[in-house]
Coordinates of C-alpha atoms in Angstrom, one line a residue:
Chain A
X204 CA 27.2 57.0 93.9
X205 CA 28.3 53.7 92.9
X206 CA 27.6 51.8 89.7
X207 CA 26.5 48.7 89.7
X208 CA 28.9 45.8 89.0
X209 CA 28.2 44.3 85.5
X210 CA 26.2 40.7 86.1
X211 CA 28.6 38.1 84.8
X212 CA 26.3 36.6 82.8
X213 CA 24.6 39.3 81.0
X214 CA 25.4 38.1 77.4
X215 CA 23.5 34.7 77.9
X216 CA 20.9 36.7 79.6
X217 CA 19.2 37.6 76.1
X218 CA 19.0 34.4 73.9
X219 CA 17.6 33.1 77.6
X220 CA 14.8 35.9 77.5
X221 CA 14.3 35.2 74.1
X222 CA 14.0 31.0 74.4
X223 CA 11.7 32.6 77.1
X224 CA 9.7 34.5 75.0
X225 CA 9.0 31.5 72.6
X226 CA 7.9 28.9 75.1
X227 CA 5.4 31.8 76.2
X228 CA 4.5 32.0 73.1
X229 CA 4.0 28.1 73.3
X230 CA 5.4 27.1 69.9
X231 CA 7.1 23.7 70.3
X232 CA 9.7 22.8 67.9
X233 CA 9.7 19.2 67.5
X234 CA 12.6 17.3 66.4
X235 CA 10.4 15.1 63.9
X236 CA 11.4 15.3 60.8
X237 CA 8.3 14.1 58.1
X238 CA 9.7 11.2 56.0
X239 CA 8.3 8.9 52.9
X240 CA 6.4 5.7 53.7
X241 CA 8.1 2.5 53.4
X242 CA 9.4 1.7 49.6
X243 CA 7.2 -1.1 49.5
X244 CA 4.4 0.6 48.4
X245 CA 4.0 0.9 44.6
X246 CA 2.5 3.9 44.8
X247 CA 5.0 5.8 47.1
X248 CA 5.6 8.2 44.5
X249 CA 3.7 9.0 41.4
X250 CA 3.4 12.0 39.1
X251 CA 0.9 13.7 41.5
X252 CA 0.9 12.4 44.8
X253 CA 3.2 11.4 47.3
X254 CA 2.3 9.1 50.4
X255 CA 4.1 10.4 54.0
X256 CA 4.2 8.0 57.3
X257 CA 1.4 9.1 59.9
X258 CA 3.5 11.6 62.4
X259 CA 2.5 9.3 65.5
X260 CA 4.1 9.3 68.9
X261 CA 5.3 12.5 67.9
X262 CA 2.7 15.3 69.5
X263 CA 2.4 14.8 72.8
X264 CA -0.3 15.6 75.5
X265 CA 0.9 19.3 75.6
X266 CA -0.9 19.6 72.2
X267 CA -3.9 17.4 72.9
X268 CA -6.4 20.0 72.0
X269 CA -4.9 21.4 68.9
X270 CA -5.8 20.6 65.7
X271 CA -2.5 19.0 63.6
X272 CA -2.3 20.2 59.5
X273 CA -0.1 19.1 57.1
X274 CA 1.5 22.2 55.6
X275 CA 3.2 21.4 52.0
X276 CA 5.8 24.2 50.5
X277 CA 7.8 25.1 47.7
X278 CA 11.6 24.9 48.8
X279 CA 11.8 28.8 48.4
X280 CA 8.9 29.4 50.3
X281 CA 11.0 27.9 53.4
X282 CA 13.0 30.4 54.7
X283 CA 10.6 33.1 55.2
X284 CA 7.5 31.0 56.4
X285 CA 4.8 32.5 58.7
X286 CA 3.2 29.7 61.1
X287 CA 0.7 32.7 61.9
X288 CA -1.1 32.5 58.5
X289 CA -4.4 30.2 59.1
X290 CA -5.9 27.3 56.9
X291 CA -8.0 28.4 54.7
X292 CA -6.8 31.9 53.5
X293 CA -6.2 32.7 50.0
X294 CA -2.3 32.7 51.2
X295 CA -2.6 29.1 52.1
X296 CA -5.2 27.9 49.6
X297 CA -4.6 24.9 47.7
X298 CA -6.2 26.4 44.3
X299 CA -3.8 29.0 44.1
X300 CA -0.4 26.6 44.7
X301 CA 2.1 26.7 43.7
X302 CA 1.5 30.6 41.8
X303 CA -0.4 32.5 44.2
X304 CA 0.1 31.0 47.4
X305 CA 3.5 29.3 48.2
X306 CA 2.3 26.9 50.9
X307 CA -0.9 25.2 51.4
X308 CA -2.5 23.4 54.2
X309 CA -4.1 19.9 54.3
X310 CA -5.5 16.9 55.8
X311 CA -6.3 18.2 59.5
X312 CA -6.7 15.9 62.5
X313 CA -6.9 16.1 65.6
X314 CA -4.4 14.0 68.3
X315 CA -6.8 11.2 68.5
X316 CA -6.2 9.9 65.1
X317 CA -2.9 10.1 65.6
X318 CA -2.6 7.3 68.5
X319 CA 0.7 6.5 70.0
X320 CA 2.4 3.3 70.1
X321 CA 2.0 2.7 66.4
X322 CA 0.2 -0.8 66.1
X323 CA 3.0 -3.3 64.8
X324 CA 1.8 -4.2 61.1
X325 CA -0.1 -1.8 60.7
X326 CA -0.1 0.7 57.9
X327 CA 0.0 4.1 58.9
X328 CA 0.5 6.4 55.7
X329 CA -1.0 9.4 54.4
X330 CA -1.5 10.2 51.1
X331 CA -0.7 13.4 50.2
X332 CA -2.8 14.6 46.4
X333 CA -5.8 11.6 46.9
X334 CA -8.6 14.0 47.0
X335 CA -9.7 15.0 42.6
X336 CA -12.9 16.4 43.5
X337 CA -12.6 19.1 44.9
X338 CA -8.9 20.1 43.0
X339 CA -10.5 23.2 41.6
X340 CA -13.6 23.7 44.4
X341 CA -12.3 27.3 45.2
X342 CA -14.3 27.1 48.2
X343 CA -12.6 24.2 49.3
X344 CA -9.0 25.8 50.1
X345 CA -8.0 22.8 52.2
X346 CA -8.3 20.5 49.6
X347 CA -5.8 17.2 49.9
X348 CA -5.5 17.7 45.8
X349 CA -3.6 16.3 43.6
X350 CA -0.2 18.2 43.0
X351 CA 0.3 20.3 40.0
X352 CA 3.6 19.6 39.0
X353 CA 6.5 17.2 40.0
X354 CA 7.8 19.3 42.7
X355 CA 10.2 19.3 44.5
X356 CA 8.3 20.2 47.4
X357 CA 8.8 20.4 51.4
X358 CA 6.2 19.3 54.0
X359 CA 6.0 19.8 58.0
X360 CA 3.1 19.5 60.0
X361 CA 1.8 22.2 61.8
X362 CA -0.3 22.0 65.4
X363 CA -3.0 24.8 65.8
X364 CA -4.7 25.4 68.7
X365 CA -8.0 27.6 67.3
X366 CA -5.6 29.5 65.2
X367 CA -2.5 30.0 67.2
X368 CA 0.3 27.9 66.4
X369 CA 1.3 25.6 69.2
X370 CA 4.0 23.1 67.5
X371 CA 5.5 22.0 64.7
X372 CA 8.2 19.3 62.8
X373 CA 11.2 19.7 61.2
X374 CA 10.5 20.8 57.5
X375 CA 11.6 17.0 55.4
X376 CA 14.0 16.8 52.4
X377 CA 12.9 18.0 49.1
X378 CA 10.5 15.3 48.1
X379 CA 10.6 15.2 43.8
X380 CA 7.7 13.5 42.0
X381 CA 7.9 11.1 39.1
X382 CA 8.2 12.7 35.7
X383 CA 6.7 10.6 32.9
X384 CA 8.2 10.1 29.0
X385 CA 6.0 10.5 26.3
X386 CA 5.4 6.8 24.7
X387 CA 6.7 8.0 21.6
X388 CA 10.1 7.5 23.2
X389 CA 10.3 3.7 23.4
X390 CA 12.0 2.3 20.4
X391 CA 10.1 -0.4 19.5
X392 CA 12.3 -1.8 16.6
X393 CA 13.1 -5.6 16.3
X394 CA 16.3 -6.9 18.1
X395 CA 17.4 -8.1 14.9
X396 CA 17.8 -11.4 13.3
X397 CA 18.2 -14.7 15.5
X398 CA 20.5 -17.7 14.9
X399 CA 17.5 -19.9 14.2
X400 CA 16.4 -18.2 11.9
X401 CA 19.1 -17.6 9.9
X402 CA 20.2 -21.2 10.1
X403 CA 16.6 -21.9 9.3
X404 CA 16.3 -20.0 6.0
X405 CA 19.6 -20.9 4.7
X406 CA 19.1 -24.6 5.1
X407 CA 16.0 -24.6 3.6
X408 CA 17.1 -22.4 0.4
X409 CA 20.0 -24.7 0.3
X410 CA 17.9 -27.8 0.3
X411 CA 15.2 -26.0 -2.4
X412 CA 18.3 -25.5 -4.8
X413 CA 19.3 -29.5 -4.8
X414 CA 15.5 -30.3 -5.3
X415 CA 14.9 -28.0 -8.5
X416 CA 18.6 -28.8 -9.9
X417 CA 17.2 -32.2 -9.4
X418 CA 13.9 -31.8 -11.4
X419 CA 16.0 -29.7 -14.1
X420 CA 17.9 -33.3 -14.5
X421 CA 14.9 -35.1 -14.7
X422 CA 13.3 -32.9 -17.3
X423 CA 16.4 -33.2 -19.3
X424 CA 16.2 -36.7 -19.1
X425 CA 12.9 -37.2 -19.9
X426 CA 13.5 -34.6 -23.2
X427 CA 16.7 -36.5 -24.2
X428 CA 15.3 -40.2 -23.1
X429 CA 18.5 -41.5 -22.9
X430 CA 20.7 -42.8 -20.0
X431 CA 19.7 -46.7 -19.9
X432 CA 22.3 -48.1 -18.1
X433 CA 22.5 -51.9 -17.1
X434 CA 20.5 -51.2 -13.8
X435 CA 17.8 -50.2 -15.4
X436 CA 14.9 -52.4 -14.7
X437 CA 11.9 -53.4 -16.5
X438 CA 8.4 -52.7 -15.1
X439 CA 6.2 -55.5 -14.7
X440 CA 4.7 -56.2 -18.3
X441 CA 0.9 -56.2 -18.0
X442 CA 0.6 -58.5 -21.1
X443 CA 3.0 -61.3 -21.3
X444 CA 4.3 -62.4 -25.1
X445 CA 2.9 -66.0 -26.1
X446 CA 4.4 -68.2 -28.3
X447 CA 1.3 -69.3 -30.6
X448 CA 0.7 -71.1 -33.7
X449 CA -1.1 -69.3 -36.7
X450 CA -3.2 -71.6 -38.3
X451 CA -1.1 -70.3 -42.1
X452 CA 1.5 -72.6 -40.3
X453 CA -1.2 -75.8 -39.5
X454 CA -2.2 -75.1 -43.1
X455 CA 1.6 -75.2 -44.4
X456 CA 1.7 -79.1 -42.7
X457 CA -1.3 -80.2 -43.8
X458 CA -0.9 -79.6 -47.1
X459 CA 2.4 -81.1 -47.1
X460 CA 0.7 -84.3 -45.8
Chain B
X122 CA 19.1 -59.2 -11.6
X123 CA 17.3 -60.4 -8.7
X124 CA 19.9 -58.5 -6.7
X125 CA 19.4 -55.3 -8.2
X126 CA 15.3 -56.0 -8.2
X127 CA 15.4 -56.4 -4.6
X128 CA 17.4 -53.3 -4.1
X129 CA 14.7 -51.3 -6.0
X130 CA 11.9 -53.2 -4.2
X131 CA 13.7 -51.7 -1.2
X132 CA 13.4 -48.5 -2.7
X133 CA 9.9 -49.1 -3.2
X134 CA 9.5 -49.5 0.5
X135 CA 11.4 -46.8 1.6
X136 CA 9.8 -44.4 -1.0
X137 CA 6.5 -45.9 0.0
X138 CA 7.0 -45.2 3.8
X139 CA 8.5 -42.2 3.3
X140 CA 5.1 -41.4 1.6
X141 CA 3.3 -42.1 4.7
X142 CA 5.2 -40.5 7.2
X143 CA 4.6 -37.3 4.6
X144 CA 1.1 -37.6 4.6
X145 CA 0.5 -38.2 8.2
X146 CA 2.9 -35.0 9.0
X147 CA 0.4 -33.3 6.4
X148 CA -2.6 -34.1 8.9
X149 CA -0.4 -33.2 11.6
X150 CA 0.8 -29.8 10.2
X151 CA -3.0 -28.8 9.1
X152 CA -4.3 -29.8 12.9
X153 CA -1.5 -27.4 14.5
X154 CA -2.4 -24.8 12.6
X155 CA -6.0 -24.9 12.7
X156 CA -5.4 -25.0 16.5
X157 CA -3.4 -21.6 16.1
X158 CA -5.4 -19.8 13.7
X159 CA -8.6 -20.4 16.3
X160 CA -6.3 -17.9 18.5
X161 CA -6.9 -19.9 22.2
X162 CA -5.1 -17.2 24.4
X163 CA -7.0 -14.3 22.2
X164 CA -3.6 -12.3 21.4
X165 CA -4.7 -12.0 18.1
X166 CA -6.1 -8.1 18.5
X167 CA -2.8 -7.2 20.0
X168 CA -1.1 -9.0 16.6
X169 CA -3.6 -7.2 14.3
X170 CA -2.9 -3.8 15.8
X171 CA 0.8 -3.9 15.4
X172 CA -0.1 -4.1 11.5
X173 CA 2.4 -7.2 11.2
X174 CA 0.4 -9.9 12.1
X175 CA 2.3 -12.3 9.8
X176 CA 2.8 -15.3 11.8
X177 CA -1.3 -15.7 11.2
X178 CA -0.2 -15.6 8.0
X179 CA 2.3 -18.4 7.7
X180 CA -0.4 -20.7 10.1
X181 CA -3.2 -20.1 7.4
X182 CA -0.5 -21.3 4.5
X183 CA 0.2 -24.3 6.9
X184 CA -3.3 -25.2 6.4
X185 CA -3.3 -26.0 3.2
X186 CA 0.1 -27.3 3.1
X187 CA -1.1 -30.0 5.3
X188 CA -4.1 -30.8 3.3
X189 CA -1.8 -30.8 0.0
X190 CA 0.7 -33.0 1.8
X191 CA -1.2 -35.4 2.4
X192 CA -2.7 -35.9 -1.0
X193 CA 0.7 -35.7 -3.0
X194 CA 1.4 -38.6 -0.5
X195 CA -1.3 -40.5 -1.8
X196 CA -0.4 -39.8 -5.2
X197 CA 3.2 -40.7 -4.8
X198 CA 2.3 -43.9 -3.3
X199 CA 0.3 -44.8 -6.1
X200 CA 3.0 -43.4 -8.3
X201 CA 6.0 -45.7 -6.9
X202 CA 3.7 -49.0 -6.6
X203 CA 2.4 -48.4 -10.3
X204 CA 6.3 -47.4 -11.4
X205 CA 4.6 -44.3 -13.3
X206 CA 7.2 -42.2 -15.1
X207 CA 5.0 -39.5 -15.9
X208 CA 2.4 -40.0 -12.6
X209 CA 6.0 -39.5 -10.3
X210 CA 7.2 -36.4 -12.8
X211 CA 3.7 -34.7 -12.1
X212 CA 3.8 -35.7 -8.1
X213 CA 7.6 -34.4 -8.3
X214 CA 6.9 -31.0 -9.3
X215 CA 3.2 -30.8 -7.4
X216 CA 5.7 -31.5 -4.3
X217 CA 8.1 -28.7 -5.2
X218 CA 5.4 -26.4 -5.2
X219 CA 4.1 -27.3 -1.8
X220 CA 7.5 -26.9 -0.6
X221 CA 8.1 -23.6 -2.0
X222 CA 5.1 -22.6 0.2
X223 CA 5.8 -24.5 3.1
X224 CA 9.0 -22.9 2.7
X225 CA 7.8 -19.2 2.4
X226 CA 5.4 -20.1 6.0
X227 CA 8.7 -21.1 7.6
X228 CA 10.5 -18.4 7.1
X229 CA 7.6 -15.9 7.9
X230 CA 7.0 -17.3 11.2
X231 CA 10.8 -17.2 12.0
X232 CA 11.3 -13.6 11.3
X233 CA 8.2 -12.0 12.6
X234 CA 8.6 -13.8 16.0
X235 CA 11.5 -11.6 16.4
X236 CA 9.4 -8.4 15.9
X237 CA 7.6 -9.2 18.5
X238 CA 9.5 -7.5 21.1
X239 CA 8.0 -6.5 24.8
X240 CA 8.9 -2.7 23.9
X241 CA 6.6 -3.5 21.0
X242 CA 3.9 -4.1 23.1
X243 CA 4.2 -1.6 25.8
X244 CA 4.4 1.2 23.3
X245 CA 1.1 -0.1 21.6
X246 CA -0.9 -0.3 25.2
X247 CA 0.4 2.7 26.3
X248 CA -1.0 4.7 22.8
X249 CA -4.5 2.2 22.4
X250 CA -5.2 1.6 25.6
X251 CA -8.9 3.2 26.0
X252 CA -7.6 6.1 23.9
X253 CA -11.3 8.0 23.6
X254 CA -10.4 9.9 20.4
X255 CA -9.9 7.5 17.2
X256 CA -9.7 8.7 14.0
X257 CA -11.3 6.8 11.5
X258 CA -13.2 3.0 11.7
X259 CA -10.1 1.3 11.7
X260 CA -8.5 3.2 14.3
X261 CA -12.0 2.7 16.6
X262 CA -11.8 -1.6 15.6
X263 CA -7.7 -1.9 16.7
X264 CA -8.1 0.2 19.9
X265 CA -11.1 -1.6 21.0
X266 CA -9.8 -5.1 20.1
X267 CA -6.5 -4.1 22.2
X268 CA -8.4 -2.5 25.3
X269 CA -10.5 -5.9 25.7
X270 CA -7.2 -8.0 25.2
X271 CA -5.6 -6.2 27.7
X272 CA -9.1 -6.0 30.1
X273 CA -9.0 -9.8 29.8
X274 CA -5.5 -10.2 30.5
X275 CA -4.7 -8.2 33.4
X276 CA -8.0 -10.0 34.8
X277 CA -7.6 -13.8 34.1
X278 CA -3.9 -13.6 34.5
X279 CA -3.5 -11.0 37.5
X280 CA -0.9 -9.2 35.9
X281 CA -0.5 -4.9 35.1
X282 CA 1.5 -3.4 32.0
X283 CA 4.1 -5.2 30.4
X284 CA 6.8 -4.9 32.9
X285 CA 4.4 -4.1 36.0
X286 CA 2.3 -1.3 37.3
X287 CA 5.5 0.8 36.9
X288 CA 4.5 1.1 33.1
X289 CA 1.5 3.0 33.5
X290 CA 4.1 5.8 35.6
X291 CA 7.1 5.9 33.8
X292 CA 5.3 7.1 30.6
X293 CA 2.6 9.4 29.1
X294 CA -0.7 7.1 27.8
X295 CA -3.9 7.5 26.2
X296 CA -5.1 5.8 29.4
X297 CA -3.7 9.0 31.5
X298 CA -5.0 11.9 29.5
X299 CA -9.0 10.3 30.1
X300 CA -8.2 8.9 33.4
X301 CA -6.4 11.0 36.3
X302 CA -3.3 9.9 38.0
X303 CA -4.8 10.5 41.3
X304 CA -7.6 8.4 41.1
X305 CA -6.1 5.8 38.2
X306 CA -2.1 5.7 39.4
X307 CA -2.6 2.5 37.2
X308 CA -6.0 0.8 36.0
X309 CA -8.4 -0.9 38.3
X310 CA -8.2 -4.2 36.6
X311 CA -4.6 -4.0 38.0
X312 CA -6.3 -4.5 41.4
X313 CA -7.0 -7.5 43.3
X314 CA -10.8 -8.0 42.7
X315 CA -13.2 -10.0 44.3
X316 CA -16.0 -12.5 43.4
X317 CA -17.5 -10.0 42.1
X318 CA -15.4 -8.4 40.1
X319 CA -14.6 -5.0 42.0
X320 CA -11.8 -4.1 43.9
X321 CA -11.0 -6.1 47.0
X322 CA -9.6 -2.5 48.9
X323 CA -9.1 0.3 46.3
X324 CA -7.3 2.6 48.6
X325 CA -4.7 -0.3 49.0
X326 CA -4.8 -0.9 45.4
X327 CA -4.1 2.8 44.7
X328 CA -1.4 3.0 47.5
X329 CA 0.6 0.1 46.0
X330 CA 0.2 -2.4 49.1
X331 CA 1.5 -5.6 48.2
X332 CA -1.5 -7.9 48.4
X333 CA -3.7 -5.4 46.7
X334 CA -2.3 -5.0 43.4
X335 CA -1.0 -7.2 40.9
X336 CA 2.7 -6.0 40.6
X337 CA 3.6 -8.3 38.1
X338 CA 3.8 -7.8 34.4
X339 CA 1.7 -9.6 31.6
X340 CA 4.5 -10.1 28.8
X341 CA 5.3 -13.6 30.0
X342 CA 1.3 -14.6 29.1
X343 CA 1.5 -12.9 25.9
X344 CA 4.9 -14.0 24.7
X345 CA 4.4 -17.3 25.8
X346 CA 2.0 -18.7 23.3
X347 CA 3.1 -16.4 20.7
X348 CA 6.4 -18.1 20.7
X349 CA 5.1 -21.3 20.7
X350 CA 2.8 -20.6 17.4
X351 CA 5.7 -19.2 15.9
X352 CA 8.5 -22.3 16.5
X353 CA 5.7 -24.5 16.1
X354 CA 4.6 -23.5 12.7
X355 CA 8.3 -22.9 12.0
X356 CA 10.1 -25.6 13.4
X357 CA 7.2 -28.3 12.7
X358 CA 7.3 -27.3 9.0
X359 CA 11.1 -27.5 9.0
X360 CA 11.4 -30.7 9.8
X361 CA 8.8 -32.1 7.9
X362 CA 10.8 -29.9 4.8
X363 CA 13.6 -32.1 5.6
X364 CA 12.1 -35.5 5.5
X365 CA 10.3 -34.2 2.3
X366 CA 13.6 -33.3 0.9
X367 CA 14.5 -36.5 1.5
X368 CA 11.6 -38.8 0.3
X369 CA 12.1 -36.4 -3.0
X370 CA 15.5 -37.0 -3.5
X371 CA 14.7 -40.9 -3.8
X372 CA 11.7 -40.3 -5.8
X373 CA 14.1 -38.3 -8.4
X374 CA 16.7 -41.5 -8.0
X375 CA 13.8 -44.3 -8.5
X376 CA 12.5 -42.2 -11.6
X377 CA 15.7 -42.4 -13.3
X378 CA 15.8 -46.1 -12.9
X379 CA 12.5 -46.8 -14.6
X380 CA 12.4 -47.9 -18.1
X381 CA 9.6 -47.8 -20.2

């Protein structure tokens, strides 16, 4: 008996049968990696939600049955994640994120609202944490709610076709919301003194002094009533001096005649 | 001495004028600051709620100041024509007075415009700004008058926060703790509206799309006719202390050249 050579390639011959295995499996790993909207919007990031660009031209026809969710994760929750897990479980329910559950899953579509090309000027956003009503429906575990704290949290989205997982993105960066400062932090003091008004108060003190030194003089004048002076002028008399004769003086000539 | 008479009739003129030019600044000073006490732009409630609303203050003395003015003008005219020792002593130290107080409203205005800073104002929206819970009546009168102010504003003048939208993110509010961040990332009268007064597209408004949300901030409409109250009060009064100082000046001269 003989043995049987060794194949030549037998050590490429098991990652093969492996990449072999997935594609039976049928899990697509797209290339996509889920990225923030434009930074035009004032909203792209507040303290709850967070708006991501529409995944479009990026499931194909291979997936045109399946049912695409937006899976959101805490960054530990990464490494060991299980695509098998469905919607709706308490392991993917929004209510119990981030304690209980370290994943949730949201805003399901299917392909058709998704279409590819991607109308120029159009917006095409999604806004991840709109949904308030139903925040703490627990019956509601796919709730787009608002999130809880300001992250930093990891998103992908997830193609399921019934419950079987047939592709999925690239997990994004670590996407960290806004944190807000209590009001008590602004310091609201004055920015100090100006020029002009500075320049304004001192002239005007400086000019007050002169005037009451000047009415100090004028009381002392008027106390001491001197200070003549040969510029001094007379007022206008109302009653003018006239020169007239008393009649003791007719009486004086007349009885001299 | 007709030299030296013509030289005081000169001084009779001048004093005389100067009179008038006093009195008509009087008029003038009483009609700018009735105009500011009526409050056009009504800012007052966003003055009254920063507890410092002092450049209200130095407009009501400008009032009367004015109306003084103008009737120690008249008196000094009458004084300098009649050559009144005693008529010009009393119109000398009336006019001291109203400077005194035309003085004080000066400096008021001057200073308190430069409390009025736009941190001021963001820090009182962000803490009055429909905050539910007040504490006593007073508390109730100041949050209401500054959560119509800013209603109005951010309506007429299509404007959000202080320095934009941004305000209502950066920082805790009373506005946030009623109003949920989801729903309110910044008020709805932030929001283009319509004829009507709702929203044109309050997704788009939430979102932040340019077009459907006013992303500019309302400190320009409040601190522009603030300012101008203030340098007007201030700067009006200023000058008219000036040409007061002067007209006094001569009044004192003139006086000391009478003789009974």
């Amino acid at each position: 008996p003989h043995s049987r050579p060794r194949h030549p390639g037998a050590r490429t011959m098991l990652p093969l049968l492996l990449l072999l295995l997935a594609t039976a499996h049928g899990l697509d790993k797209l290339q996509y990696v889920p990225t923030l909207a434009s930074p035009s919007l004032g909203g792209l990031m507040t303290t709850s939600t967070f708006v991501l660009e529409q995944p479009r031209c990026v499931f194909t026809e291979a997936q045109g049955d399946a049912v695409i969710w937006l899976v959101v994760a805490v960054p530990e929750a990464i490494a060991n994640f299980n695509n098998s897990v469905g919607p709706g479980t308490p392991e993917r329910a929004f209510q119990s994120f981030p304690t209980r559950a370290p994943a949730y899953m949201t805003l399901n579509t299917t392909l058709l609202n998704y279409p590819c090309p991607k109308p120029p000027g159009e917006l095409t956003v999604l806004r991840v944490g709109s949904e308030t009503r139903c925040a703490r429906d627990e019956t509601r575990p796919t709730c787009n709610g608002p999130l809880p704290s300001p992250g930093p949290y990891r998103v992908k989205f997830l193609a399921l076709e019934g419950s079987k997982p047939v592709a999925e993105t690239a997990w994004s960066e670590p996407i960290t919301l806004r944190t807000a400062q209590p009001p008590g932090s602004i310091l609201a003091m004055g920015s100090g003194r100006s020029a002009g008004m500075i320049a304004l108060t001192s002239i005007l003190s400086i000019l007050f002094a002169i005037l009451l030194a000047g009415l100090v003089a004028m009381l002392v004048f008027w106390g001491s009533d001197a200070c003549g002076g040969s510029s001094t002028f007379n007022k206008p008399e109302a009653v003018t001096v006239q020169r007239y004769n008393t009649h003791h003086v007719y009486d004086q000539t007349a009885a001299r005649l | 001495m007709a030299k030296s008479g013509d030289g005081i009739h000169i001084l009779q003129g001048l004093l005389v004028f100067g009179n008038v030019v006093i009195g008509m600044c009087g008029i003038a000073l009483t009609a700018e600051c009735i105009f500011f006490v009526s409050d056009p732009h009504g800012l007052y409630p966003l003055l009254e709620a920063t507890e410092n609303d002092d450049i209200y203050a130095a407009a009501w003395i400008g009032i009367f100041v004015g109306f003084a003015l103008f009737a120690l003008s008249i008196l000094g005219i009458f004084g300098v024509i009649k050559s009144n020792k005693t008529l010009l002593l009393v119109y000398v130290i009336l006019m001291l007075i109203t400077y005194a107080f035309e003085m004080a409203s000066c400096i008021t205005a001057a200073t308190h415009r430069d409390f009025l800073t736009p941190n001021l104002f963001l820090k009182q929206m962000l803490e009055r700004y429909q905050k539910s819970e007040t504490v006593n009546n007073n508390d109730k009168w100041m949050t209401e008058g500054v959560t119509k102010t800013w209603d109005k504003l951010m309506l007429q003048n299509k404007c959000c926060g202080v320095h934009g939208p941004s305000d209502w993110q950066m920082y805790m509010s009373a506005f946030r703790t009623t109003h949920s961040d989801a729903d309110f990332p910044w008020p709805h009268n932030c929001c283009v509206m319509d004829a009507r007064g709702s929203p044109v597209n309050l997704d788009g408004c939430k979102l932040g799309v340019p077009g459907y949300y006013n992303s500019n901030g309302c400190y320009d409409t409040i601190s522009g006719p603030m300012n101008t109250q203030a340098w007007g009060v201030a700067w009006f009064g200023f000058a008219i202390l000036c040409w007061t100082f002067c007209v006094l000046l001569g009044t004192m001269f003139y006086w000391s050249k009478i003789e009974y």
